[in-house]
Amino acid sequence: MVQGSPFVVVANRLPVDEVTDDTPATKTIAGRRWRPSPGGLVTALRPVLIDHQGTWVGWSGSSGAAPAPFDMDGFHLVPVALSDDEVERYYEGQSNSTIWPLYHDAVEPPIYRRRWRDAYREVNRRYAQAAAAVAAEGATVWVQDYQLQLVPSMLREMRPDLLIGFFLHIPFPPIELFMQQPQRTEVLRGLLGADLVGFQQRLAAQNFLRLARHLLGTPYSGNTLEYEGRRVKADAFPISIDVGEMQRLSDNPLVKERAEQIRKELGDPKTIILGVDRLDYTKGIEHRLKAFRELLSDGKLSVPETVMVQVATPSRERVEHYQALRVKVEREVGRINGDYARVGVPAVHYLHQSYSRSELAALYCAADVMMVTPLRDGMNLVAKEYVASRADHGGALVLSEFAGAAGELRQAFLCNPHDLDAVKEALMRAATVDPAEARRRMGIMQRHLRRHDVAAWASDYLQSLAEIGSSTEPHMELKHDH
Ligand code: ADP
Ligand code: F6P
């Protein structure tokens, strides 16, 4: 009998990154300093882990020997070590220069390297071993995202007693794109090691089922396929946010005060346009800046009545695509400010920094128009955070049709981010919308989010996984009572 945790999450990153330089940390545990790690996966899964009191297996964000396992916020963290070479080949290479661009419609060309694939396999095995070592007999292990697609099958081989789930946070591409991957069969077989493969959208689940039939001749009926004598289910579970947390933050008098202060600091403009993204080429930051520049040049918007704030969180800074993007974005910001700013009155406030949740909430509360215009995005939690933070039903959301969130937030000002005129039009409609109409739209979207928060997402997924488990072998009971 293996002693261990009944519920294990395996993700590339832990919810905290170790701070190894002299930048500020938010927590010190056993002499090591930590700060929250970036991205939507962590925002979504942290409350789920707190709720289930499970174990989180992941990388500490720095290379070299892994810190010892530790506890935080009532759950257990098990760091996985990555060497410098593995960070380069598994994380920056295969995960973020091959799979990330390929799965996002190849908006940047994916790069294929054999040595990256080998590292991806080796590192996936290490995560599977770490999960196998901490999972109790019959435990539920939930593997997350594109960095760990081989883990489900490796884990099943090591521990056939486990109930294994996988959730992909990013889009799953159509067959013709997926087929470019030299590692395509291995990746597909890796995913098929899970009992339930979850996606953000129904179309992605269908892509997966069709791919299995195309590549392996695996038959499927409805959303279940037969693979090596087991049933594997593929389904959509659109992820969400901790709506309560966002509402509590935006109700906090200090956050409200800070939102007013931000407006003053920006020169009390009539319209504040906000963008908040990781500095990633999938997010459409450049397109959004160009739309703003053209509207200034057309005379439809003017400074200082309108200002734009673009928060661009540093991300994957050693990867070439990201370095090139930073140059392009900063050049565009410089161009706009060169043409339209005055001394002390920038047209675009560009912030290449990370912020606390309360500062982000204050920015959301201050923004009249939120621009979320990715070229392709699995979900986009920023769009949901903005809506959840507007308890006043103020503000207007411009949202790309190519973000998963567009499937739910239908009252946003939707646009095709590849069509600059459409982005300009959506931005103008949002900036000039009648306040009663804006409140109506925001109210509907808020009601939707209250019913579909992150707890509901986890509960739906884990319920579905447990049903598969109970129809096969006895596995541990998990609480999912939302
Ligand atoms: P992705 O997972 O691709 O990064 P999402 O929009 O789904 O995109 O999630 C991004 C998450 O990161 C959100 O929860 C958002 O609040 C958070 N975030 C984005 N920018 C910052 C920042 N500058 N500082 C702190 N958190 C940020
Ligand atoms: O799903 C998007 C994602 O890759 C997550 O795995 C992660 O939360 C986020 O983007 C941030 O990326 P990284 O961990 O590479 O900084």
Coordinates of C-alpha atoms and ligand atoms in Angstrom, one line a residue:
M1 CA 0.0 0.0 0.0
V2 CA 1.5 3.3 -1.1
Q3 CA 1.2 6.2 1.5
G4 CA 0.5 9.6 0.0
S5 CA -1.9 12.1 -1.2
P6 CA -5.4 11.2 -2.5
F7 CA -5.4 14.3 -4.9
V8 CA -2.4 15.4 -6.9
V9 CA -2.0 18.1 -9.4
V10 CA 0.9 17.9 -11.8
A11 CA 1.8 21.2 -13.6
N12 CA 4.9 22.6 -15.3
R13 CA 5.2 25.3 -12.6
L14 CA 4.4 25.4 -8.9
P15 CA 2.1 28.3 -8.0
V16 CA 5.1 30.1 -6.6
D17 CA 8.5 30.8 -8.2
E18 CA 11.7 30.8 -6.1
V19 CA 13.3 34.3 -6.0
T20 CA 17.0 33.9 -6.4
D21 CA 18.0 37.5 -7.0
D22 CA 17.4 40.6 -4.8
T23 CA 13.9 41.3 -6.2
P24 CA 11.1 41.3 -3.6
A25 CA 9.5 38.1 -2.5
T26 CA 6.0 37.6 -1.0
K27 CA 6.7 34.6 1.2
T28 CA 9.8 33.0 2.9
I29 CA 9.5 29.3 3.7
A30 CA 12.4 27.4 5.3
G31 CA 14.8 30.1 4.3
R32 CA 13.8 30.2 0.6
R33 CA 12.0 33.2 -0.9
W34 CA 9.0 32.8 -3.1
R35 CA 6.6 35.0 -5.2
P36 CA 3.5 34.0 -7.2
S37 CA 4.3 32.5 -10.6
P38 CA 2.7 34.0 -13.7
G39 CA -0.2 32.9 -15.9
G40 CA -3.7 31.8 -16.0
L41 CA -3.1 28.1 -15.0
V42 CA -1.9 29.1 -11.5
T43 CA -4.6 31.7 -11.0
A44 CA -7.2 29.0 -11.8
L45 CA -5.7 26.0 -9.9
R46 CA -4.6 27.7 -6.7
P47 CA -8.1 28.0 -5.2
V48 CA -8.9 24.4 -6.3
L49 CA -5.8 23.0 -4.5
I50 CA -6.7 25.1 -1.4
D51 CA -10.2 23.6 -1.5
H52 CA -9.0 20.0 -1.9
Q53 CA -5.9 20.2 0.3
G54 CA -4.0 18.1 -2.1
T55 CA -0.4 18.0 -3.5
W56 CA 1.0 20.1 -6.3
V57 CA 4.0 18.8 -8.2
G58 CA 5.8 21.3 -10.4
W59 CA 9.0 23.3 -11.2
S60 CA 10.2 26.0 -8.8
G61 CA 11.1 28.3 -11.7
S62 CA 14.8 28.3 -11.1
S63 CA 17.4 25.8 -12.4
G64 CA 19.5 23.4 -10.3
A65 CA 18.7 21.2 -7.3
A66 CA 15.0 21.2 -6.3
P67 CA 14.0 22.7 -2.9
A68 CA 12.6 20.1 -0.4
P69 CA 8.8 19.6 -0.5
F70 CA 7.0 22.1 1.7
D71 CA 3.5 23.2 2.7
M72 CA 1.7 26.4 1.8
D73 CA -1.9 27.6 2.2
G74 CA -2.9 24.2 3.5
F75 CA -1.6 22.2 0.5
H76 CA 1.6 20.3 -0.1
L77 CA 4.2 21.4 -2.8
V78 CA 6.7 19.0 -4.4
P79 CA 9.3 20.8 -6.5
V80 CA 10.7 19.1 -9.6
A81 CA 14.3 19.9 -10.5
L82 CA 15.3 21.2 -14.0
S83 CA 18.8 21.8 -15.1
D84 CA 19.8 24.8 -17.1
D85 CA 20.0 22.6 -20.2
E86 CA 16.5 21.2 -19.5
V87 CA 15.1 24.7 -19.1
E88 CA 16.5 25.5 -22.5
R89 CA 15.4 22.3 -24.3
Y90 CA 12.2 21.2 -22.5
Y91 CA 10.7 24.6 -21.4
E92 CA 12.0 27.2 -23.8
G93 CA 12.5 24.8 -26.7
Q94 CA 10.0 22.0 -27.1
S95 CA 7.2 23.6 -24.9
N96 CA 7.4 27.2 -25.9
S97 CA 9.1 27.3 -29.3
T98 CA 7.5 24.1 -30.8
I99 CA 4.2 23.3 -29.1
W100 CA 3.0 26.7 -28.0
P101 CA 3.1 28.3 -31.5
L102 CA 1.9 25.2 -33.2
Y103 CA -1.2 24.9 -31.0
H104 CA -1.9 28.6 -31.4
D105 CA -2.6 28.4 -35.1
A106 CA 1.1 28.7 -35.9
V107 CA 0.8 32.5 -35.6
E108 CA 4.6 32.3 -35.3
P109 CA 6.3 29.5 -37.1
P110 CA 6.9 26.5 -34.8
I111 CA 10.6 25.4 -34.6
Y112 CA 11.3 21.6 -34.6
R113 CA 14.5 20.3 -33.0
R114 CA 15.3 16.6 -32.1
R115 CA 17.3 17.5 -29.0
W116 CA 14.4 19.4 -27.6
R117 CA 12.1 16.4 -28.1
D118 CA 14.4 14.2 -26.1
A119 CA 14.5 16.6 -23.2
Y120 CA 10.7 16.9 -23.3
R121 CA 10.5 13.1 -22.9
E122 CA 13.1 12.9 -20.1
V123 CA 11.5 15.8 -18.2
N124 CA 8.0 14.4 -18.6
R125 CA 9.2 11.1 -17.1
R126 CA 10.6 13.0 -14.1
Y127 CA 7.2 14.7 -13.4
A128 CA 5.5 11.3 -13.8
Q129 CA 7.9 9.7 -11.3
A130 CA 7.4 12.5 -8.9
A131 CA 3.6 12.1 -9.1
A132 CA 3.8 8.4 -8.8
A133 CA 5.9 8.8 -5.7
V134 CA 3.4 11.1 -3.9
A135 CA 0.0 9.7 -5.0
A136 CA -1.8 7.4 -2.6
E137 CA -3.2 4.0 -3.8
G138 CA -6.2 4.7 -6.1
A139 CA -5.6 8.5 -6.0
T140 CA -6.8 11.0 -8.5
V141 CA -3.9 12.6 -10.4
W142 CA -4.7 15.7 -12.5
V143 CA -2.0 16.5 -15.1
Q144 CA -2.1 20.0 -16.6
D145 CA -1.2 21.5 -19.9
Y146 CA 0.9 21.2 -23.0
Q147 CA 4.2 21.0 -21.3
L148 CA 3.3 17.5 -19.8
Q149 CA 1.4 15.7 -22.6
L150 CA 3.4 12.5 -22.2
V151 CA 2.9 12.3 -18.4
P152 CA -0.6 10.5 -18.5
S153 CA 0.7 7.4 -20.4
M154 CA 4.0 7.3 -18.4
L155 CA 2.1 7.5 -15.1
R156 CA -0.4 4.8 -16.1
E157 CA 2.5 2.5 -16.8
M158 CA 4.1 3.2 -13.4
R159 CA 0.8 3.3 -11.5
P160 CA -2.2 1.5 -13.1
D161 CA -4.2 1.9 -9.9
L162 CA -4.5 5.7 -10.4
L163 CA -7.4 7.7 -11.9
I164 CA -5.7 10.0 -14.3
G165 CA -7.1 13.3 -15.7
F166 CA -5.5 15.7 -18.2
F167 CA -6.5 19.2 -18.9
L168 CA -5.2 21.3 -21.8
H169 CA -5.3 25.0 -21.0
I170 CA -4.4 26.1 -24.5
P171 CA -6.2 25.4 -27.9
F172 CA -5.9 21.9 -29.4
P173 CA -5.1 22.4 -33.1
P174 CA -7.0 20.9 -36.1
I175 CA -5.5 17.6 -37.5
E176 CA -3.6 19.3 -40.4
L177 CA -1.6 21.5 -37.9
F178 CA -1.1 18.8 -35.3
M179 CA 0.3 16.5 -38.0
Q180 CA 3.3 18.7 -38.4
Q181 CA 4.8 17.5 -35.1
P182 CA 7.5 14.9 -35.6
Q183 CA 6.5 13.6 -32.1
R184 CA 2.8 13.5 -33.1
T185 CA 2.1 9.8 -32.4
E186 CA 4.0 9.8 -29.1
V187 CA 2.1 12.9 -27.9
L188 CA -1.3 11.4 -28.9
R189 CA -0.5 8.2 -27.1
G190 CA 0.8 10.2 -24.1
L191 CA -2.6 12.0 -23.8
L192 CA -4.5 8.7 -24.3
G193 CA -3.0 7.5 -21.0
A194 CA -5.6 9.7 -19.3
D195 CA -9.1 8.5 -18.4
L196 CA -10.5 12.0 -19.2
V197 CA -8.8 14.5 -21.5
G198 CA -10.3 18.0 -20.9
F199 CA -10.3 20.9 -23.3
Q200 CA -11.4 24.5 -23.1
Q201 CA -13.8 24.2 -26.1
R202 CA -15.9 21.6 -27.7
L203 CA -14.2 22.1 -31.1
A204 CA -10.8 21.2 -29.4
A205 CA -12.3 17.9 -28.0
Q206 CA -13.6 17.1 -31.5
N207 CA -10.2 17.8 -33.0
F208 CA -8.7 15.4 -30.5
L209 CA -11.2 12.6 -31.2
R210 CA -10.8 13.0 -35.0
L211 CA -7.1 13.0 -34.6
A212 CA -7.1 9.7 -32.7
R213 CA -9.2 8.1 -35.4
H214 CA -7.0 9.6 -38.2
L215 CA -3.6 8.7 -36.6
L216 CA -4.3 5.5 -34.8
G217 CA -7.6 4.3 -36.3
T218 CA -9.1 4.5 -32.8
P219 CA -12.9 4.4 -33.1
Y220 CA -15.0 6.8 -31.1
S221 CA -18.7 7.2 -30.3
G222 CA -20.0 10.4 -28.8
N223 CA -17.1 11.7 -26.9
T224 CA -15.6 8.4 -25.8
L225 CA -13.0 6.3 -27.6
E226 CA -11.7 2.8 -27.1
Y227 CA -7.9 2.6 -26.6
E228 CA -5.9 -0.4 -25.6
G229 CA -8.9 -2.0 -23.9
R230 CA -9.8 1.1 -21.9
R231 CA -12.3 3.9 -22.5
V232 CA -11.0 7.4 -22.8
K233 CA -13.3 10.4 -22.7
A234 CA -12.6 13.8 -24.3
D235 CA -14.8 16.7 -23.3
A236 CA -14.9 20.5 -23.0
F237 CA -14.7 22.2 -19.6
P238 CA -14.2 26.0 -20.1
I239 CA -12.0 27.2 -17.2
S240 CA -12.9 30.2 -15.1
I241 CA -11.7 32.4 -12.2
D242 CA -12.3 32.8 -8.5
V243 CA -15.2 35.2 -9.1
G244 CA -15.7 35.8 -5.3
E245 CA -12.1 36.9 -4.9
M246 CA -12.3 39.3 -7.7
Q247 CA -15.6 40.8 -6.4
R248 CA -14.2 41.1 -2.8
L249 CA -11.1 42.8 -4.2
S250 CA -13.1 45.3 -6.2
D251 CA -15.4 46.0 -3.3
N252 CA -12.5 46.8 -1.0
P253 CA -12.4 50.5 -0.2
L254 CA -8.6 50.6 -0.6
V255 CA -8.9 49.2 -4.1
K256 CA -11.6 51.7 -4.9
E257 CA -9.5 54.5 -3.6
R258 CA -6.5 53.2 -5.6
A259 CA -8.7 53.1 -8.8
E260 CA -9.6 56.7 -8.3
Q261 CA -6.0 57.6 -7.7
I262 CA -4.9 55.8 -10.9
R263 CA -7.5 57.9 -12.9
K264 CA -6.0 61.1 -11.3
E265 CA -2.4 60.0 -12.0
L266 CA -3.4 59.4 -15.7
G267 CA -4.6 63.1 -15.8
D268 CA -8.3 62.4 -15.3
P269 CA -9.0 61.4 -18.9
K270 CA -12.5 60.8 -20.2
T271 CA -11.6 57.3 -21.4
I272 CA -9.0 54.9 -20.0
I273 CA -8.3 52.0 -22.3
L274 CA -6.6 49.0 -20.7
G275 CA -4.7 45.9 -21.9
V276 CA -3.3 43.3 -19.4
D277 CA -1.4 40.4 -20.9
R278 CA 1.7 38.4 -20.7
L279 CA 4.0 39.8 -23.3
D280 CA 3.2 37.0 -25.8
Y281 CA 2.7 37.1 -29.5
T282 CA -0.6 35.3 -29.3
K283 CA -2.2 38.2 -27.3
G284 CA -2.5 40.6 -30.2
I285 CA -0.8 43.5 -28.3
E286 CA 0.7 45.0 -31.5
H287 CA -2.6 44.9 -33.4
R288 CA -4.3 46.7 -30.5
L289 CA -1.7 49.4 -30.4
K290 CA -1.9 49.9 -34.1
A291 CA -5.7 50.2 -33.9
F292 CA -5.3 52.9 -31.2
R293 CA -2.7 54.7 -33.3
E294 CA -4.9 54.8 -36.3
L295 CA -7.9 56.1 -34.3
L296 CA -5.7 58.9 -33.0
S297 CA -4.5 59.6 -36.5
D298 CA -8.1 59.5 -37.9
G299 CA -9.0 62.1 -35.2
K300 CA -11.7 59.7 -33.8
L301 CA -9.8 59.6 -30.4
S302 CA -7.5 62.2 -28.9
V303 CA -5.0 62.6 -26.1
P304 CA -5.4 63.6 -23.2
E305 CA -9.1 62.8 -23.3
T306 CA -8.2 59.2 -24.0
V307 CA -5.2 57.3 -22.7
M308 CA -4.2 53.8 -23.1
V309 CA -2.5 51.7 -20.4
Q310 CA -0.8 48.5 -21.5
V311 CA 0.5 46.1 -18.8
A312 CA 2.8 43.6 -20.5
T313 CA 3.9 41.0 -17.9
P314 CA 7.5 39.8 -18.6
S315 CA 7.3 36.2 -20.0
R316 CA 9.7 33.6 -21.5
E317 CA 12.2 36.3 -21.9
R318 CA 15.0 34.1 -23.3
V319 CA 12.9 32.7 -26.2
E320 CA 13.6 34.4 -29.5
H321 CA 10.0 34.9 -30.6
Y322 CA 9.4 36.8 -27.3
Q323 CA 12.5 39.0 -27.6
A324 CA 11.4 39.9 -31.1
L325 CA 7.9 40.7 -29.9
R326 CA 9.2 43.0 -27.1
V327 CA 11.1 45.0 -29.7
K328 CA 8.1 45.4 -31.9
V329 CA 5.7 46.3 -29.1
E330 CA 8.1 48.8 -27.6
R331 CA 8.8 50.4 -31.0
E332 CA 5.1 50.8 -31.5
V333 CA 4.6 52.4 -28.1
G334 CA 7.5 54.7 -28.8
R335 CA 6.0 55.7 -32.2
I336 CA 2.6 56.5 -30.7
N337 CA 4.1 58.5 -27.9
G338 CA 6.4 60.2 -30.3
D339 CA 3.5 61.4 -32.4
Y340 CA 0.7 62.0 -29.9
A341 CA 2.2 62.5 -26.3
R342 CA 3.0 65.9 -24.7
V343 CA 5.6 66.5 -22.0
G344 CA 4.2 64.7 -18.9
V345 CA 1.1 63.4 -20.9
P346 CA 1.9 60.1 -22.6
A347 CA -0.7 58.6 -25.0
V348 CA 0.3 55.0 -24.0
H349 CA 1.5 54.0 -20.5
Y350 CA 3.5 50.9 -21.1
L351 CA 4.2 48.8 -17.9
H352 CA 6.5 45.8 -18.4
Q353 CA 6.0 44.6 -14.8
S354 CA 4.1 42.2 -12.5
Y355 CA 1.4 43.4 -10.1
S356 CA -0.4 42.3 -7.0
R357 CA -4.0 41.1 -7.4
S358 CA -5.3 44.2 -5.7
E359 CA -3.4 46.5 -8.0
L360 CA -4.7 44.6 -11.0
A361 CA -8.2 44.9 -9.6
A362 CA -7.8 48.7 -9.2
L363 CA -6.6 48.9 -12.8
Y364 CA -9.7 46.9 -14.0
C365 CA -12.0 49.2 -11.9
A366 CA -10.4 52.3 -13.4
A367 CA -10.7 51.1 -17.0
D368 CA -13.5 52.3 -19.2
V369 CA -12.6 50.0 -22.0
M370 CA -10.8 46.7 -21.6
M371 CA -9.0 45.4 -24.7
V372 CA -8.6 41.6 -24.9
T373 CA -7.6 40.9 -28.5
P374 CA -5.6 37.7 -28.7
L375 CA -5.1 36.1 -32.1
R376 CA -5.7 32.8 -30.5
D377 CA -6.2 32.0 -26.8
G378 CA -7.4 28.8 -25.0
M379 CA -9.6 30.9 -22.6
N380 CA -8.2 34.3 -21.4
L381 CA -8.8 34.8 -17.8
V382 CA -8.1 38.5 -17.9
A383 CA -11.4 39.0 -19.8
K384 CA -13.3 37.2 -17.0
E385 CA -11.4 39.0 -14.2
Y386 CA -12.4 42.4 -15.8
V387 CA -16.0 41.4 -15.9
A388 CA -16.0 40.0 -12.4
S389 CA -14.4 43.1 -11.0
R390 CA -17.1 45.5 -12.4
A391 CA -19.7 45.0 -9.6
D392 CA -20.7 48.6 -10.5
H393 CA -21.6 47.2 -14.0
G394 CA -19.4 50.0 -15.5
G395 CA -16.9 49.5 -18.2
A396 CA -17.0 47.8 -21.6
L397 CA -15.1 44.8 -22.8
V398 CA -13.6 44.5 -26.3
L399 CA -13.0 40.8 -26.9
S400 CA -11.4 38.7 -29.7
E401 CA -13.5 36.1 -31.3
F402 CA -10.5 33.8 -31.1
A403 CA -10.3 33.8 -27.3
G404 CA -12.1 30.8 -25.6
A405 CA -13.8 33.4 -23.4
A406 CA -15.8 34.6 -26.5
G407 CA -17.8 31.4 -26.3
E408 CA -19.3 32.6 -23.0
L409 CA -19.0 36.4 -22.9
R410 CA -21.3 37.1 -25.8
Q411 CA -22.2 40.6 -24.6
A412 CA -18.6 41.8 -25.1
F413 CA -17.8 43.9 -28.2
L414 CA -16.5 41.0 -30.2
C415 CA -14.0 41.5 -33.0
N416 CA -11.7 39.7 -35.4
P417 CA -8.2 40.8 -34.2
H418 CA -6.7 40.1 -37.6
D419 CA -9.0 42.7 -39.1
L420 CA -7.7 46.1 -38.0
D421 CA -10.8 48.0 -39.1
A422 CA -12.9 45.6 -37.0
V423 CA -10.7 46.2 -33.9
K424 CA -11.0 49.9 -34.4
E425 CA -14.8 49.7 -34.8
A426 CA -15.2 47.5 -31.7
L427 CA -13.0 49.9 -29.7
M428 CA -15.0 52.9 -30.8
R429 CA -18.3 51.2 -30.0
A430 CA -17.1 50.3 -26.6
A431 CA -15.7 53.8 -25.9
T432 CA -18.9 55.5 -26.9
V433 CA -21.5 53.0 -25.7
D434 CA -24.6 54.3 -24.0
P435 CA -24.0 53.7 -20.2
A436 CA -27.4 51.9 -19.8
E437 CA -26.5 49.5 -22.6
A438 CA -23.0 49.0 -21.1
R439 CA -24.5 48.1 -17.7
R440 CA -27.0 45.7 -19.4
R441 CA -24.2 43.9 -21.1
M442 CA -22.0 43.8 -18.0
G443 CA -24.9 42.5 -15.9
I444 CA -25.6 39.6 -18.1
M445 CA -21.9 38.6 -18.3
Q446 CA -21.5 38.9 -14.5
R447 CA -24.5 36.6 -13.9
H448 CA -23.0 34.0 -16.3
L449 CA -19.6 34.1 -14.4
R450 CA -21.2 33.8 -11.0
R451 CA -22.7 30.5 -12.1
H452 CA -19.5 29.4 -13.9
D453 CA -16.6 30.1 -11.6
V454 CA -13.4 28.1 -11.1
A455 CA -14.9 26.0 -8.4
A456 CA -17.7 24.9 -10.8
W457 CA -15.1 24.2 -13.5
A458 CA -13.1 22.0 -11.1
S459 CA -16.2 20.3 -9.8
D460 CA -17.5 19.5 -13.3
Y461 CA -14.2 18.1 -14.4
L462 CA -13.6 16.0 -11.3
Q463 CA -17.1 14.8 -11.2
S464 CA -16.8 13.6 -14.8
L465 CA -13.5 12.0 -14.0
A466 CA -14.9 10.3 -10.9
E467 CA -17.8 8.9 -12.9
I468 CA -15.3 7.3 -15.3
G469 CA -13.4 5.9 -12.3
S470 CA -16.5 4.4 -10.7
S471 CA -17.5 2.7 -13.9
T472 CA -14.1 1.0 -14.1
E473 CA -12.4 0.2 -10.8
P474 CA -12.7 1.5 -7.2
H475 CA -10.8 4.7 -6.7
M476 CA -10.6 7.1 -3.8
E477 CA -13.6 9.3 -3.1
L478 CA -12.9 13.0 -3.7
K479 CA -14.9 15.8 -2.4
H480 CA -16.3 18.1 -5.1
D481 CA -19.3 19.7 -3.5
H482 CA -19.8 23.0 -5.2
Ligands
ADP1 P1 -2.1 33.2 -19.9 O1 -2.5 32.0 -19.1 O2 -1.8 33.0 -21.3 O3 -1.1 34.0 -19.2 P2 -4.7 34.4 -19.0 O4 -5.4 35.7 -19.4 O5 -5.6 33.3 -19.1 O6 -3.4 34.2 -19.9 O7 -4.2 34.5 -17.5 C1 -3.3 35.5 -17.1 C2 -3.3 35.6 -15.6 O8 -2.1 36.3 -15.2 C3 -4.5 36.4 -15.1 O9 -5.0 35.8 -13.9 C4 -4.0 37.8 -14.8 O10 -4.6 38.4 -13.7 C5 -2.5 37.5 -14.4 N1 -1.7 38.6 -14.8 C6 -1.5 39.1 -16.1 N2 -0.7 40.2 -16.1 C7 -0.2 40.3 -14.8 C8 0.7 41.2 -14.1 N3 1.3 42.2 -14.8 N4 0.9 41.0 -12.8 C9 0.2 40.0 -12.2 N5 -0.6 39.1 -12.7 C10 -0.9 39.3 -14.0
F6P2 O1 -1.7 27.8 -20.3 C1 -0.9 28.9 -20.5 C2 0.4 28.9 -19.8 O2 1.4 28.2 -20.5 C3 0.3 28.2 -18.5 O3 0.9 26.9 -18.4 C4 1.0 29.1 -17.6 O4 0.1 29.5 -16.6 C5 1.2 30.4 -18.3 O5 0.9 30.2 -19.7 C6 2.5 31.2 -18.1 O6 3.5 30.6 -18.8 P1 4.9 30.2 -18.2 O7 4.7 29.2 -17.2 O8 5.7 29.7 -19.4 O9 5.5 31.5 -17.7

